[in-house]
């Protein structure tokens, strides 16, 4: 009796393990895989979107080619993640000193409804002067997010209004527009700076 | 026989205040700070460390301030694909001798529906409400919008 019970547990255990493996496959490699999982952003040269920067200029991914770039998604009604990311980036740029001038640094809003050109302009001036803000139509923002293999979603708030969930990492590209790496949200400065320097070096060797 | 009973009654009576506020008077708020806001239409955020120096666990149940209509503690989480989201953290228990950090990228005070702009250099009063009925007022200095913490 006892033995049978143990066998029963064993079978249940195997069943659970198989289910876990299947769930893992489904989420990582199978049809349940999210777009972002394991997918690298397209090279900037293969992306296609038209946005407006915080000074009203028409911009697109091709304008980032020629210099190494840091690109990230956010929105200015974000009380937590975005100011933290922006102040992290400002600190990294300060750490790079004059080299910061050799980078494109772009915040693409995932909340174009509230982040008009004026709202972005008003916001980015509080951070490092190299940081640009890009906004545009819902369709063009969606195109941009797709190109970076990033994600975003609108979430209604209790008590009215809404907030945005979004990919919070900072995408690094070399001067040729090739994706080099991602700096995860809140990654310490001692890891972030070498990653940026690597993107800059990759650019130097890539262009020679 | 009467004497021990009487002293017990006195002890109980003396014990009343701590029974009423079982532990929340032992909470200490350290390094409180907030970021300045741009106007009042965007929500604000504030941070601090809450340390329970007492013998009993305490439970933080709510917040109030005249600065914001809806102050609440939220938690920022990042999923495996790097997408971040925020959600109300609910009640927070602080074990005896432990501290919880409200800091960028984790738990934080969300200040929704600001009643006035948060101006760098000013401060505001935030009242913490505990499950035992105790309340505690914390003076939160407002730092710059790009501030990273109280020490810089």
Coordinates of C-alpha atoms in Angstrom, one line a residue:
Chain A
X1 CA 0.0 0.0 0.0
X2 CA 2.7 2.3 1.1
X3 CA 4.8 1.4 -1.9
X4 CA 2.0 2.1 -4.3
X5 CA 1.4 5.4 -2.7
X6 CA 5.0 6.3 -3.2
X7 CA 4.8 5.2 -6.9
X8 CA 1.8 7.4 -7.2
X9 CA 3.7 10.4 -5.8
X10 CA 6.6 9.5 -8.2
X11 CA 4.3 9.5 -11.2
X12 CA 2.7 12.8 -10.1
X13 CA 6.2 14.2 -9.7
X14 CA 7.2 13.1 -13.1
X15 CA 4.0 14.5 -14.5
X16 CA 4.6 17.9 -12.8
X17 CA 8.2 17.9 -14.1
X18 CA 7.0 17.2 -17.6
X19 CA 4.4 19.9 -17.3
X20 CA 7.1 22.4 -16.1
X21 CA 9.4 21.5 -19.0
X22 CA 6.5 21.9 -21.4
X23 CA 5.5 25.2 -19.9
X24 CA 9.2 26.3 -20.1
X25 CA 9.4 25.3 -23.8
X26 CA 6.0 26.9 -24.6
X27 CA 7.2 30.2 -23.1
X28 CA 10.7 30.3 -24.3
X29 CA 10.8 28.6 -27.7
X30 CA 7.2 27.5 -28.4
X31 CA 4.2 29.4 -29.6
X32 CA 3.9 31.0 -26.2
X33 CA 7.1 32.9 -26.6
X34 CA 6.8 36.6 -26.3
X35 CA 8.1 38.8 -29.1
X36 CA 10.7 40.2 -26.8
X37 CA 12.1 37.0 -25.4
X38 CA 15.5 36.2 -26.8
X39 CA 15.0 38.6 -29.8
X40 CA 17.5 41.3 -30.4
X41 CA 16.5 44.6 -31.7
X42 CA 16.8 45.1 -35.5
X43 CA 19.8 47.1 -36.7
X44 CA 18.8 50.8 -36.8
X45 CA 19.2 50.7 -40.6
X46 CA 16.4 48.1 -40.9
X47 CA 13.9 50.0 -38.6
X48 CA 11.3 52.3 -40.1
X49 CA 9.5 55.0 -38.2
X50 CA 9.0 58.7 -38.3
X51 CA 8.9 60.8 -35.1
X52 CA 9.3 64.3 -34.0
X53 CA 12.0 65.3 -31.5
X54 CA 11.4 67.6 -28.5
X55 CA 12.6 70.6 -30.6
X56 CA 10.1 69.8 -33.4
X57 CA 12.5 68.3 -35.9
X58 CA 11.4 65.2 -37.9
X59 CA 13.6 62.3 -36.8
X60 CA 14.0 58.6 -37.6
X61 CA 16.3 55.7 -36.9
X62 CA 18.6 56.4 -39.8
X63 CA 19.6 59.7 -38.1
X64 CA 21.2 57.7 -35.3
X65 CA 23.6 56.0 -37.6
X66 CA 27.1 57.5 -37.6
X67 CA 27.4 57.7 -33.9
X68 CA 26.9 55.2 -31.1
X69 CA 23.4 55.5 -29.6
X70 CA 21.6 54.9 -26.3
X71 CA 17.9 54.5 -26.8
X72 CA 15.2 53.8 -24.2
X73 CA 11.4 53.9 -23.8
X74 CA 9.5 55.8 -21.2
X75 CA 6.9 58.5 -20.6
X76 CA 7.0 61.7 -18.6
X77 CA 4.0 60.9 -16.4
X78 CA 6.1 58.0 -15.0
X79 CA 7.0 58.9 -11.4
X80 CA 9.5 56.2 -10.7
X81 CA 11.2 54.2 -13.4
X82 CA 11.7 57.0 -15.9
X83 CA 13.2 59.7 -13.7
X84 CA 15.4 57.0 -12.2
X85 CA 16.5 55.9 -15.7
X86 CA 17.0 59.4 -16.8
X87 CA 19.1 60.3 -13.7
X88 CA 21.1 57.1 -14.1
X89 CA 21.8 58.0 -17.8
X90 CA 22.7 61.6 -16.8
X91 CA 25.2 60.2 -14.3
X92 CA 26.7 57.8 -16.9
X93 CA 27.0 60.7 -19.3
X94 CA 28.7 62.8 -16.7
X95 CA 31.0 59.9 -16.1
X96 CA 31.9 59.9 -19.8
X97 CA 32.8 63.6 -19.7
X98 CA 33.5 65.0 -23.2
X99 CA 33.0 61.6 -24.8
X100 CA 29.2 62.0 -24.0
X101 CA 29.1 64.4 -26.9
X102 CA 29.9 61.5 -29.3
X103 CA 26.7 59.7 -28.4
X104 CA 23.1 59.9 -29.5
X105 CA 20.9 59.6 -26.4
X106 CA 17.1 59.3 -27.1
X107 CA 14.0 58.7 -25.0
X108 CA 11.2 57.5 -27.1
X109 CA 7.8 58.0 -25.3
X110 CA 5.3 55.2 -25.2
X111 CA 2.6 57.7 -24.2
X112 CA 2.3 60.1 -27.1
X113 CA -1.2 61.0 -25.9
X114 CA 0.2 63.0 -23.0
X115 CA 3.8 63.4 -24.2
X116 CA 3.5 66.1 -26.8
X117 CA 6.5 67.8 -28.2
X118 CA 6.1 70.5 -25.6
X119 CA 5.7 68.1 -22.7
X120 CA 8.8 66.3 -23.7
X121 CA 10.8 69.5 -24.1
X122 CA 9.7 70.6 -20.7
X123 CA 10.8 67.3 -19.2
X124 CA 14.2 66.5 -20.8
X125 CA 15.6 69.9 -19.9
X126 CA 15.9 68.7 -16.2
X127 CA 18.3 66.0 -17.2
X128 CA 21.6 65.8 -19.1
X129 CA 21.6 68.2 -22.2
X130 CA 22.5 65.3 -24.5
X131 CA 19.2 63.6 -23.9
X132 CA 16.6 64.0 -26.7
X133 CA 12.9 63.2 -26.4
X134 CA 11.0 61.7 -29.4
X135 CA 7.3 61.4 -29.8
X136 CA 4.8 60.9 -32.7
X137 CA 1.6 59.1 -33.6
X138 CA 0.4 55.9 -32.0
X139 CA 1.2 54.0 -35.2
X140 CA 4.8 55.3 -35.5
X141 CA 5.5 54.7 -31.8
X142 CA 4.2 51.1 -32.2
X143 CA 6.5 50.8 -35.3
X144 CA 9.5 52.0 -33.2
X145 CA 8.7 49.6 -30.3
X146 CA 8.4 46.7 -32.7
X147 CA 11.8 47.5 -34.3
X148 CA 13.5 47.4 -30.9
X149 CA 11.6 44.2 -30.0
X150 CA 10.4 46.1 -26.9
X151 CA 6.9 46.1 -25.4
X152 CA 4.5 48.5 -23.8
X153 CA 0.9 48.5 -22.6
X154 CA -1.5 51.0 -21.2
X155 CA -2.8 50.2 -17.7
X156 CA -5.9 52.0 -16.2
X157 CA -5.4 53.3 -12.7
X158 CA -7.7 52.9 -9.8
X159 CA -9.3 56.3 -9.3
X160 CA -8.9 57.4 -12.9
X161 CA -6.2 58.0 -15.4
X162 CA -3.7 55.5 -16.6
X163 CA -0.1 54.5 -16.5
X164 CA 2.2 52.7 -18.9
X165 CA 4.1 49.4 -18.5
X166 CA 7.1 49.3 -20.8
X167 CA 10.5 47.8 -21.5
X168 CA 12.8 49.7 -19.2
X169 CA 16.3 48.7 -20.4
X170 CA 18.6 51.0 -22.3
X171 CA 19.4 49.8 -25.8
X172 CA 23.0 50.3 -27.0
X173 CA 23.9 50.5 -30.7
X174 CA 27.3 51.1 -32.3
X175 CA 27.9 53.8 -34.9
X176 CA 27.0 51.4 -37.7
X177 CA 23.5 51.0 -36.1
X178 CA 24.1 47.4 -34.9
X179 CA 22.7 46.4 -31.6
X180 CA 25.5 45.9 -29.1
X181 CA 23.9 45.3 -25.7
X182 CA 21.2 46.3 -23.2
X183 CA 21.7 48.0 -19.9
X184 CA 19.0 46.7 -17.6
X185 CA 16.9 48.9 -15.5
X186 CA 18.9 49.9 -12.4
X187 CA 22.1 48.2 -13.5
X188 CA 24.9 49.7 -11.4
X189 CA 27.1 52.4 -12.9
X190 CA 30.2 50.2 -12.7
X191 CA 28.5 47.8 -15.2
X192 CA 26.8 50.4 -17.3
X193 CA 29.8 52.6 -18.2
X194 CA 32.0 49.8 -19.6
X195 CA 29.0 48.6 -21.7
X196 CA 28.7 52.1 -23.2
X197 CA 32.5 52.3 -23.8
X198 CA 32.3 48.9 -25.5
X199 CA 29.6 50.3 -27.8
X200 CA 31.8 53.2 -28.6
X201 CA 34.8 51.0 -29.3
X202 CA 32.8 48.6 -31.4
X203 CA 31.9 51.7 -33.4
X204 CA 35.6 52.7 -33.8
X205 CA 36.6 49.2 -35.1
X206 CA 33.4 48.7 -37.0
X207 CA 34.0 51.8 -39.1
X208 CA 37.7 51.2 -39.8
Chain B
X1 CA -4.2 38.0 48.0
X2 CA -5.5 41.4 47.1
X3 CA -2.1 43.0 46.6
X4 CA -0.8 40.9 43.7
X5 CA -4.1 41.3 41.9
X6 CA -4.0 45.1 42.4
X7 CA -0.4 45.2 41.1
X8 CA -1.4 43.1 38.1
X9 CA -4.2 45.6 37.4
X10 CA -1.7 48.5 37.7
X11 CA 0.6 46.7 35.4
X12 CA -2.2 46.1 32.9
X13 CA -3.1 49.7 33.1
X14 CA 0.5 50.8 32.5
X15 CA 0.7 48.4 29.7
X16 CA -2.3 49.9 27.9
X17 CA -0.5 52.4 25.7
X18 CA 1.8 49.8 24.2
X19 CA -1.1 47.3 23.9
X20 CA -3.0 50.0 22.0
X21 CA -0.1 50.8 19.7
X22 CA 1.6 47.4 19.7
X23 CA 4.9 48.3 18.2
X24 CA 4.3 51.1 15.8
X25 CA 5.8 53.7 18.2
X26 CA 9.1 51.8 17.6
X27 CA 9.2 52.5 13.9
X28 CA 11.9 54.9 12.8
X29 CA 11.9 56.6 9.3
X30 CA 15.4 57.2 7.9
X31 CA 16.7 59.1 4.9
X32 CA 13.3 60.2 3.6
X33 CA 13.4 62.1 0.3
X34 CA 11.2 62.9 -2.7
X35 CA 11.7 64.2 -6.2
X36 CA 10.5 67.6 -7.3
X37 CA 7.6 67.5 -9.7
X38 CA 6.8 69.4 -12.9
X39 CA 3.5 71.0 -12.0
X40 CA 0.7 68.9 -10.5
X41 CA -0.5 66.8 -13.4
X42 CA 2.1 64.0 -13.0
X43 CA 2.3 61.8 -10.0
X44 CA 5.2 62.2 -7.6
X45 CA 7.3 59.7 -5.7
X46 CA 9.0 59.5 -2.3
X47 CA 11.4 57.2 -0.6
X48 CA 12.6 56.3 2.9
X49 CA 13.8 53.4 5.0
X50 CA 11.4 52.2 7.7
X51 CA 13.1 50.4 10.6
X52 CA 11.2 48.5 13.3
X53 CA 13.3 48.9 16.5
X54 CA 10.7 47.2 18.6
X55 CA 10.0 43.6 19.7
X56 CA 6.8 43.2 17.8
X57 CA 6.1 43.1 14.1
X58 CA 4.3 46.1 12.8
X59 CA 2.1 46.5 9.7
X60 CA 2.0 49.7 7.6
X61 CA -1.6 49.9 6.4
X62 CA -1.9 53.4 4.8
X63 CA -0.6 56.9 4.1
X64 CA -2.0 60.3 4.2
X65 CA -0.8 63.8 3.3
X66 CA -2.3 67.1 2.3
X67 CA 0.1 67.1 -0.7
X68 CA -1.7 64.4 -2.6
X69 CA -5.2 63.1 -2.8
X70 CA -4.1 59.5 -3.3
X71 CA -0.8 58.5 -1.6
X72 CA -0.1 54.8 -1.8
X73 CA 2.8 52.5 -1.6
X74 CA 3.6 50.8 -4.9
X75 CA 6.1 48.2 -6.0
X76 CA 8.0 48.4 -9.3
X77 CA 8.8 45.0 -10.8
X78 CA 10.6 44.0 -13.9
X79 CA 9.6 40.8 -15.7
X80 CA 11.9 38.4 -17.5
X81 CA 11.5 40.3 -20.8
X82 CA 12.6 43.6 -19.1
X83 CA 9.2 45.1 -19.0
X84 CA 8.6 47.1 -15.8
X85 CA 5.2 47.7 -14.1
X86 CA 3.9 49.2 -10.9
X87 CA 1.2 47.9 -8.6
X88 CA -0.1 48.8 -5.2
X89 CA 2.0 46.9 -2.6
X90 CA -0.8 46.4 -0.1
X91 CA -0.1 46.2 3.6
X92 CA 3.6 46.0 4.5
X93 CA 4.7 44.0 7.5
X94 CA 8.0 45.0 9.1
X95 CA 9.4 42.3 11.3
X96 CA 11.0 43.1 14.7
X97 CA 14.5 44.4 14.2
X98 CA 14.1 44.6 10.4
X99 CA 13.8 47.5 8.0
X100 CA 12.1 47.9 4.6
X101 CA 13.6 50.2 2.0
X102 CA 11.4 52.3 -0.1
X103 CA 13.9 53.1 -2.9
X104 CA 14.0 53.8 -6.7
X105 CA 13.2 50.6 -8.6
X106 CA 11.4 48.9 -5.7
X107 CA 8.9 49.9 -3.2
X108 CA 8.1 53.6 -3.2
X109 CA 5.5 56.1 -2.1
X110 CA 3.3 57.1 -5.1
X111 CA 1.8 60.5 -4.7
X112 CA -1.2 60.6 -7.0
X113 CA -3.3 63.7 -7.6
X114 CA -0.9 66.3 -6.3
X115 CA -2.6 69.3 -4.7
X116 CA 0.4 71.6 -5.3
X117 CA 3.7 71.2 -7.1
X118 CA 6.6 69.6 -5.3
X119 CA 9.2 72.2 -5.2
X120 CA 12.9 71.5 -4.7
X121 CA 14.2 72.7 -1.3
X122 CA 10.8 72.4 0.3
X123 CA 9.5 69.5 2.3
X124 CA 6.1 67.9 3.1
X125 CA 4.5 65.9 5.9
X126 CA 3.6 62.3 5.2
X127 CA 1.6 60.4 7.8
X128 CA 2.2 56.7 8.1
X129 CA -0.8 54.7 9.5
X130 CA -0.2 51.3 11.2
X131 CA -2.5 48.4 11.9
X132 CA -2.3 48.9 15.6
X133 CA -3.9 52.4 15.2
X134 CA -0.6 54.2 15.7
X135 CA 0.3 57.0 13.3
X136 CA 3.7 58.6 12.6
X137 CA 4.5 61.8 10.7
X138 CA 7.6 62.0 8.5
X139 CA 9.0 65.2 7.2
X140 CA 10.1 64.4 3.6
X141 CA 12.6 66.8 2.0
X142 CA 12.0 67.5 -1.7
X143 CA 15.2 67.2 -3.8
X144 CA 15.8 67.9 -7.5
X145 CA 13.9 66.1 -10.2
X146 CA 17.0 64.2 -11.2
X147 CA 18.0 63.4 -7.6
X148 CA 19.2 59.9 -6.9
X149 CA 19.0 59.8 -3.1
X150 CA 19.4 61.8 0.1
X151 CA 23.2 61.6 0.2
X152 CA 23.9 63.4 -3.1

